[in-house]
Short mmCIF file of C-alpha atoms and ligand atoms in Angstrom, two decimals:
data_model
loop_
_atom_site.label_atom_id
_atom_site.label_comp_id
_atom_site.label_asym_id
_atom_site.label_seq_id
_atom_site.Cartn_x
_atom_site.Cartn_y
_atom_site.Cartn_z
CA MET A 456 32.67 40.46 11.34
CA ALA A 457 29.42 40.47 13.43
CA VAL A 458 26.22 41.46 11.59
CA GLU A 459 23.01 42.72 13.19
CA THR A 460 20.48 39.84 13.21
CA ARG A 461 16.91 41.04 12.76
CA ILE A 462 13.75 39.06 13.34
CA ILE A 463 10.78 39.96 11.02
CA GLN A 464 7.19 38.83 10.96
CA PRO A 465 5.43 37.13 8.05
CA ASP A 466 3.98 40.30 6.59
CA GLN A 467 7.67 41.49 6.08
CA LEU A 468 8.59 38.47 3.92
CA GLU A 469 9.74 40.72 1.03
CA GLU A 470 12.94 41.56 3.04
CA ALA A 471 13.79 37.86 3.18
CA VAL A 472 13.00 37.42 -0.58
CA THR A 473 15.40 40.34 -1.38
CA LEU A 474 18.23 39.08 0.80
CA LEU A 475 18.09 35.52 -0.65
CA LYS A 476 18.17 36.89 -4.15
CA GLN A 477 21.28 39.00 -3.11
CA GLY A 478 23.15 35.85 -2.06
CA GLU A 479 22.60 36.26 1.71
CA CYS A 480 21.54 33.60 4.26
CA VAL A 481 18.06 33.85 5.86
CA ALA A 482 16.54 31.62 8.55
CA PHE A 483 12.96 30.62 8.10
CA PRO A 484 10.42 28.22 9.44
CA THR A 485 9.45 24.95 7.98
CA GLU A 486 6.95 22.30 9.17
CA THR A 487 9.87 20.31 10.75
CA VAL A 488 12.47 22.80 12.17
CA TYR A 489 13.79 26.26 11.29
CA GLY A 490 16.17 26.18 8.26
CA LEU A 491 19.07 28.51 7.28
CA GLY A 492 18.58 29.09 3.60
CA ALA A 493 20.69 30.43 0.82
CA ASN A 494 20.43 30.26 -3.04
CA ALA A 495 21.41 26.63 -3.93
CA LEU A 496 22.79 27.54 -7.18
CA ASP A 497 25.23 30.10 -5.84
CA ALA A 498 28.35 28.47 -4.22
CA LYS A 499 29.26 31.67 -2.42
CA ALA A 500 25.96 32.13 -0.84
CA VAL A 501 26.02 28.56 0.31
CA ALA A 502 29.52 29.00 1.84
CA GLY A 503 27.83 31.62 4.13
CA ILE A 504 25.69 28.89 5.58
CA PHE A 505 28.62 26.66 6.51
CA ALA A 506 30.44 29.58 8.02
CA ALA A 507 27.46 30.74 10.12
CA LYS A 508 26.82 27.36 11.53
CA GLY A 509 30.36 26.19 11.86
CA ARG A 510 29.28 23.16 9.71
CA PRO A 511 31.88 20.64 8.62
CA ALA A 512 32.45 20.92 4.84
CA ASP A 513 31.77 17.18 4.30
CA ASN A 514 28.12 17.39 5.54
CA PRO A 515 25.86 17.97 2.49
CA LEU A 516 22.73 20.17 2.50
CA ILE A 517 19.04 19.63 1.57
CA VAL A 518 17.76 21.68 -1.33
CA HIS A 519 14.25 23.13 -0.80
CA ILE A 520 11.65 23.67 -3.66
CA TYR A 521 8.21 24.85 -4.09
CA SER A 522 7.16 23.16 -7.28
CA LEU A 523 7.75 19.79 -8.92
CA ASP A 524 8.74 21.59 -12.07
CA GLN A 525 11.99 22.63 -10.32
CA VAL A 526 13.27 18.97 -9.88
CA MET A 527 14.18 18.36 -13.41
CA ASP A 528 16.87 20.97 -13.35
CA LEU A 529 18.51 19.82 -10.16
CA VAL A 530 18.83 16.13 -10.68
CA GLY A 531 20.02 13.59 -13.30
CA ASP A 532 18.25 10.30 -14.24
CA TYR A 533 16.61 8.60 -11.30
CA HIS A 534 14.26 5.67 -10.53
CA PRO A 535 10.68 6.38 -11.42
CA LEU A 536 9.42 5.18 -7.96
CA ALA A 537 10.92 8.43 -6.57
CA ASN A 538 8.12 10.25 -8.67
CA THR A 539 5.42 8.34 -6.94
CA LEU A 540 7.02 9.39 -3.50
CA MET A 541 7.09 12.99 -4.47
CA GLU A 542 3.52 12.92 -5.62
CA ARG A 543 2.30 11.20 -2.49
CA PHE A 544 4.36 12.96 0.26
CA TRP A 545 5.30 16.37 -1.07
CA PRO A 546 4.94 18.92 0.28
CA GLY A 547 6.04 17.13 3.42
CA PRO A 548 8.86 16.07 5.66
CA LEU A 549 10.59 13.72 3.22
CA SER A 550 14.04 14.57 1.63
CA LEU A 551 14.86 12.40 -1.41
CA VAL A 552 18.53 11.71 -2.15
CA LEU A 553 18.83 11.63 -6.05
CA PRO A 554 21.68 11.85 -8.53
CA LYS A 555 22.68 15.48 -8.89
CA SER A 556 22.83 17.56 -11.97
CA HIS A 557 25.91 19.73 -12.89
CA ARG A 558 23.81 22.82 -11.71
CA ILE A 559 24.29 21.93 -8.05
CA PRO A 560 27.55 23.32 -6.89
CA ASP A 561 29.88 20.74 -5.11
CA ILE A 562 29.65 22.71 -1.85
CA VAL A 563 25.89 21.91 -1.59
CA SER A 564 26.42 18.13 -1.93
CA ALA A 565 29.73 18.08 -0.07
CA GLY A 566 31.40 16.62 -3.16
CA LEU A 567 29.01 13.65 -3.41
CA ASP A 568 27.35 13.01 -6.75
CA THR A 569 23.80 12.99 -5.21
CA VAL A 570 21.69 15.77 -3.76
CA ALA A 571 18.91 15.71 -1.19
CA ILE A 572 15.74 17.56 -2.23
CA ARG A 573 12.49 18.33 -0.49
CA MET A 574 9.32 20.47 -0.72
CA PRO A 575 8.41 21.77 2.83
CA ASP A 576 4.81 21.68 3.91
CA HIS A 577 4.66 25.20 5.41
CA ASP A 578 2.85 28.20 3.85
CA LEU A 579 5.50 30.75 4.68
CA ALA A 580 8.36 28.57 3.54
CA LEU A 581 6.61 27.87 0.22
CA GLU A 582 5.82 31.57 -0.26
CA LEU A 583 9.48 32.44 0.38
CA LEU A 584 10.64 29.94 -2.02
CA GLN A 585 8.21 30.89 -4.68
CA ARG A 586 8.73 34.69 -4.45
CA ALA A 587 12.55 34.22 -4.55
CA ASN A 588 11.97 31.72 -7.29
CA LEU A 589 15.10 29.84 -6.35
CA PRO A 590 16.05 26.37 -5.07
CA VAL A 591 17.20 27.10 -1.50
CA ALA A 592 19.90 24.89 0.33
CA ALA A 593 18.94 24.90 4.04
CA PRO A 594 20.29 22.87 6.97
CA SER A 595 18.76 23.36 10.31
CA ALA A 596 19.32 26.80 11.61
CA ASN A 597 21.39 25.88 14.64
CA ILE A 598 25.04 25.99 15.51
CA SER A 599 26.56 22.56 14.19
CA GLY A 600 25.87 19.84 16.83
CA SER A 601 23.34 21.55 19.02
CA PRO A 602 19.58 20.81 18.96
CA SER A 603 17.69 21.92 15.89
CA PRO A 604 15.69 25.10 16.36
CA THR A 605 11.86 24.85 16.64
CA ARG A 606 11.24 28.56 17.42
CA ALA A 607 12.69 31.84 16.12
CA GLU A 608 14.24 32.49 19.53
CA HIS A 609 16.32 29.28 19.30
CA VAL A 610 17.74 30.48 15.98
CA LEU A 611 18.67 33.75 17.66
CA GLN A 612 20.28 32.06 20.62
CA ASP A 613 22.59 30.17 18.27
CA LEU A 614 23.15 32.56 15.27
CA ASN A 615 22.74 36.03 16.67
CA GLY A 616 25.51 38.28 15.06
CA ARG A 617 26.10 35.58 12.38
CA ILE A 618 23.11 36.00 9.94
CA PRO A 619 21.23 39.07 8.95
CA LEU A 620 17.53 37.83 9.19
CA ILE A 621 15.16 35.36 10.90
CA VAL A 622 11.61 35.07 9.60
CA ASP A 623 9.45 34.33 12.69
CA GLY A 624 6.65 31.93 11.97
CA GLY A 625 6.04 30.71 15.42
CA PRO A 626 6.77 27.20 16.70
CA THR A 627 7.27 24.60 13.95
CA GLY A 628 4.92 21.59 13.87
CA TRP A 629 6.80 18.33 13.74
CA GLY A 630 9.80 19.49 15.78
CA VAL A 631 12.23 16.79 14.36
CA GLU A 632 13.85 17.00 10.95
CA SER A 633 12.56 15.45 7.77
CA THR A 634 13.10 11.77 6.86
CA VAL A 635 16.13 11.36 4.47
CA LEU A 636 15.53 8.59 1.83
CA ASP A 637 18.30 7.42 -0.37
CA CYS A 638 16.71 6.76 -3.71
CA THR A 639 20.04 5.84 -5.52
CA CYS A 640 19.83 2.14 -4.32
CA LEU A 641 17.26 -0.55 -4.26
CA PRO A 642 15.31 -0.91 -2.14
CA PHE A 643 15.32 2.74 -1.29
CA ARG A 644 16.85 3.28 2.16
CA ILE A 645 16.14 5.51 5.20
CA LEU A 646 19.21 7.38 6.30
CA ARG A 647 17.42 9.48 8.83
CA PRO A 648 13.97 8.70 10.13
CA GLY A 649 11.58 11.71 10.39
CA GLY A 650 7.94 12.82 9.95
CA VAL A 651 7.24 10.59 7.00
CA THR A 652 7.41 7.16 8.64
CA VAL A 653 8.67 3.77 7.43
CA GLU A 654 5.23 2.43 7.78
CA GLN A 655 3.83 5.14 5.36
CA LEU A 656 6.66 4.65 2.88
CA GLN A 657 6.23 1.00 2.83
CA GLN A 658 2.68 1.35 1.62
CA VAL A 659 4.15 2.68 -1.69
CA ALA A 660 7.60 1.05 -2.05
CA GLU A 661 9.87 -1.55 -0.60
CA ILE A 662 12.02 0.33 2.06
CA ALA A 663 15.18 -0.52 3.89
CA VAL A 664 16.34 1.24 7.09
CA ASP A 665 20.01 1.96 7.34
CA PRO A 666 21.49 0.26 10.41
CA SER A 667 23.09 3.58 11.58
CA VAL A 668 19.50 4.73 12.48
CA PHE A 669 19.66 2.33 15.47
CA HIS A 670 23.21 3.10 16.59
CA ASN A 671 24.04 5.23 19.53
CA GLY A 672 26.08 8.51 19.06
CA VAL A 673 28.85 8.64 16.54
CA VAL A 674 28.93 6.36 13.45
CA GLU A 675 32.27 6.13 11.74
CA LYS A 676 31.47 5.73 8.07
CA PRO A 677 27.77 6.36 7.58
CA ARG A 678 26.04 6.74 4.14
CA SER A 679 24.53 10.04 5.30
CA PRO A 680 27.63 12.04 6.10
CA GLY A 681 25.84 14.25 8.77
CA MET A 682 25.31 11.09 11.04
CA LYS A 683 29.06 10.80 11.85
CA TYR A 684 28.92 13.99 13.83
CA LYS A 685 27.66 14.38 17.44
CA HIS A 686 24.17 15.71 16.98
CA TYR A 687 21.14 17.17 18.66
CA ALA A 688 22.90 17.41 22.02
CA PRO A 689 22.49 20.02 24.63
CA LYS A 690 25.42 20.94 26.84
CA ALA A 691 24.08 18.79 29.63
CA GLU A 692 24.94 15.09 29.65
CA VAL A 693 22.03 13.03 28.20
CA VAL A 694 21.43 9.67 29.66
CA LEU A 695 18.69 7.64 27.90
CA VAL A 696 16.96 4.84 29.87
CA LEU A 697 15.11 2.00 28.11
CA GLY A 698 13.14 -1.08 29.29
CA ASP A 699 10.28 -1.98 31.53
CA ARG A 700 11.31 -0.21 34.81
CA ILE A 701 12.45 3.12 33.58
CA GLN A 702 11.26 5.26 36.47
CA GLU A 703 12.74 2.91 39.06
CA LYS A 704 16.05 2.88 37.29
CA ILE A 705 16.25 6.67 36.91
CA ASN A 706 15.51 7.19 40.53
CA LEU A 707 18.25 4.78 41.52
CA LEU A 708 20.73 6.35 39.17
CA ALA A 709 19.76 9.91 40.34
CA HIS A 710 20.64 8.87 43.94
CA SER A 711 23.76 6.94 43.14
CA PRO A 712 27.31 8.24 44.02
CA GLU A 713 28.05 8.76 40.27
CA PHE A 714 25.50 11.69 40.03
CA ALA A 715 26.03 12.98 43.46
CA GLY A 716 26.34 16.87 43.63
CA ARG A 717 25.21 17.38 40.05
CA LYS A 718 22.02 19.18 39.03
CA LEU A 719 19.86 16.52 37.54
CA GLY A 720 16.68 16.63 35.38
CA VAL A 721 14.36 14.17 33.71
CA LEU A 722 12.43 14.22 30.49
CA ALA A 723 9.38 12.08 31.27
CA ALA A 724 5.98 11.07 29.96
CA SER A 725 2.97 13.00 31.52
CA GLU A 726 1.93 9.81 33.27
CA HIS A 727 5.23 9.63 35.26
CA LEU A 728 5.76 13.24 36.35
CA GLU A 729 4.99 12.33 39.93
CA ALA A 730 7.35 9.22 39.93
CA TYR A 731 10.58 11.25 40.53
CA SER A 732 12.14 12.82 43.58
CA GLY A 733 15.16 15.10 43.67
CA LEU A 734 15.19 15.91 39.96
CA THR A 735 13.68 18.71 37.77
CA VAL A 736 10.99 17.09 35.81
CA PHE A 737 9.94 18.01 32.35
CA ASP A 738 6.82 16.87 30.55
CA MET A 739 7.18 15.08 27.16
CA GLY A 740 3.45 14.54 26.74
CA PRO A 741 1.52 11.27 27.01
CA GLU A 742 3.42 8.05 26.92
CA LEU A 743 1.64 6.69 23.85
CA GLU A 744 1.97 9.90 21.84
CA PRO A 745 5.54 10.16 20.48
CA LYS A 746 4.28 12.78 18.01
CA ILE A 747 3.90 15.20 20.96
CA ALA A 748 7.19 14.16 22.53
CA ALA A 749 8.99 14.83 19.28
CA SER A 750 7.49 18.32 18.90
CA ARG A 751 8.62 19.08 22.44
CA LEU A 752 12.12 17.43 22.45
CA TYR A 753 14.42 20.16 21.18
CA ASN A 754 12.79 23.02 23.17
CA LEU A 755 13.08 20.98 26.32
CA LEU A 756 16.77 20.12 25.62
CA ARG A 757 17.49 23.91 25.24
CA THR A 758 15.47 24.54 28.45
CA VAL A 759 17.59 22.07 30.30
CA ASP A 760 20.66 24.05 29.44
CA GLN A 761 19.06 27.34 30.29
CA GLN A 762 18.33 26.01 33.71
CA GLY A 763 21.91 25.05 34.12
CA LEU A 764 21.37 21.32 34.65
CA ASP A 765 24.42 19.12 34.43
CA VAL A 766 22.73 15.81 33.45
CA VAL A 767 19.25 14.96 32.01
CA PHE A 768 17.76 11.49 32.06
CA VAL A 769 15.27 10.72 29.31
CA GLU A 770 12.61 7.97 29.30
CA GLY A 771 12.69 5.85 26.26
CA PHE A 772 9.56 5.74 23.89
CA THR A 773 8.31 2.92 21.70
CA GLU A 774 10.00 2.85 18.33
CA ASN A 775 7.01 2.63 15.93
CA GLU A 776 5.93 5.44 13.58
CA ILE A 777 7.34 8.92 14.57
CA GLY A 778 8.80 7.06 17.67
CA MET A 779 11.63 5.91 15.41
CA ALA A 780 12.70 9.55 14.75
CA LEU A 781 12.25 10.45 18.26
CA MET A 782 14.41 7.60 19.45
CA ASN A 783 17.00 8.08 16.83
CA ARG A 784 17.49 11.68 17.99
CA LEU A 785 17.62 10.59 21.59
CA ARG A 786 20.24 7.88 20.87
CA LYS A 787 22.40 10.43 19.04
CA ALA A 788 22.06 13.02 21.69
CA ALA A 789 22.97 10.37 24.36
CA GLY A 790 26.00 9.06 22.60
CA ASN A 791 26.93 5.95 24.48
CA ARG A 792 24.96 6.76 27.59
CA VAL A 793 22.04 4.45 26.83
CA ILE A 794 20.97 2.28 29.81
CA GLN A 795 18.67 -0.74 29.94
CA SER A 796 16.54 -1.00 32.95
O1 TXA B 1183 13.70 18.96 8.20
C1 TXA B 1183 14.81 19.08 7.61
O2 TXA B 1183 15.33 18.25 6.84
C2 TXA B 1183 15.37 20.50 7.97
C3 TXA B 1183 14.57 21.60 7.39
C4 TXA B 1183 15.37 22.94 7.54
O3 TXA B 1183 14.29 21.28 6.08
N1 TXA B 1183 16.77 20.46 7.44
C5 TXA B 1183 17.82 19.62 7.94
O4 TXA B 1183 18.98 19.79 7.39
O5 TXA B 1183 17.59 18.91 8.84
P1 TXA B 1183 20.38 19.29 8.02
O6 TXA B 1183 21.49 19.85 7.08
O7 TXA B 1183 20.45 19.64 9.34
O8 TXA B 1183 20.30 17.64 7.84
C6 TXA B 1183 20.49 17.12 6.56
C7 TXA B 1183 20.85 15.70 6.71
C8 TXA B 1183 22.27 15.53 7.11
O9 TXA B 1183 22.28 14.30 7.93
C9 TXA B 1183 22.90 15.20 5.87
O10 TXA B 1183 24.10 14.39 5.91
C10 TXA B 1183 21.90 14.46 4.96
O11 TXA B 1183 20.68 15.10 5.40
N2 TXA B 1183 22.17 14.61 3.61
C11 TXA B 1183 21.98 15.65 2.86
N3 TXA B 1183 22.32 15.53 1.56
C12 TXA B 1183 22.69 14.23 1.44
C13 TXA B 1183 23.07 13.29 0.38
N4 TXA B 1183 23.31 13.72 -0.79
N5 TXA B 1183 23.33 12.09 0.72
C14 TXA B 1183 23.14 11.56 2.00
N6 TXA B 1183 22.74 12.38 3.05
C15 TXA B 1183 22.51 13.57 2.66
MG1 MG B 1184 20.90 19.73 11.39
#
């Protein structure tokens, strides 16, 4: 049955607190993307998240907390190095996969014996978590498979009529989801790159990067179940172009018979906006600032769909620091359409 979806402002946060305590789902901003939260200790409440998103039941959720004191209750014995990471990077865009305690319902962990936990670095999110005084399970607040929401209006586009409330905190900062780090193996292993970078983590601990991070599109048996699904993709076909002659290659492709008669766009670095003809050009920000590109990516992918484009070419960025997260999302969105110039 359809519900009325209301958008509230930060000064109306009490309504969100009340709904969370009543076992309802609420969308709220974090420093990465908007999340769709529910009481992580209430299996029925969490089932509402899966229903609203159309999320496959084998894809586990991240549990959000506001205080280190909450961790003990949620996890079993874990490697002490994880404490160092919590102290150094929380609040922040780092989700730690730890052995779960019996208090975490199976639906949250999708039947795994581990649970991902993070403390978001966002005042509204922290206030909501603190006032509800609950651990809150929250995936990104989009329909399963589509780009994560970085604005309240994106949540509304996807989940209108499916959830009762969205807390509007304006555009999110990072624009890509948190780093997911498996702390149940040694060395600890990055399952999904995000705002906290490999370079930063390596200053504190030895860190491995799961090979699935560098694969295109769908991975059959990933360690992070979510990675086997098509992700972050708009309706338009995404074609990612890498190498030294990206602009030349995209112009060639755009005028080739394969793309004739289709509405084409390109996500390009600011320096290259003039390099294209016959395509709708979108500005990803300066070439050497992947942080800006990451913060714009999901909004641009949604804009591409709103403008009814059939195909969007995307310029590849360098893979260091936040560029690893940006390129990981672009590879997943592009599936097997990754072309070397
Ligand atoms: O930034 C974020 O992490 C956002 C905000 C809302 O906090 N949340 C988010 O959640 O991106 P979601 O559900 O869209 O992505 C969670 C990812 C999935 O790829 C999932 O498979 C993985 O984390 N994950 C969750 N629990 C896991 C576990 N126990 N073991 C391995 N991977 C896990
Ligand atoms: Mg997601």
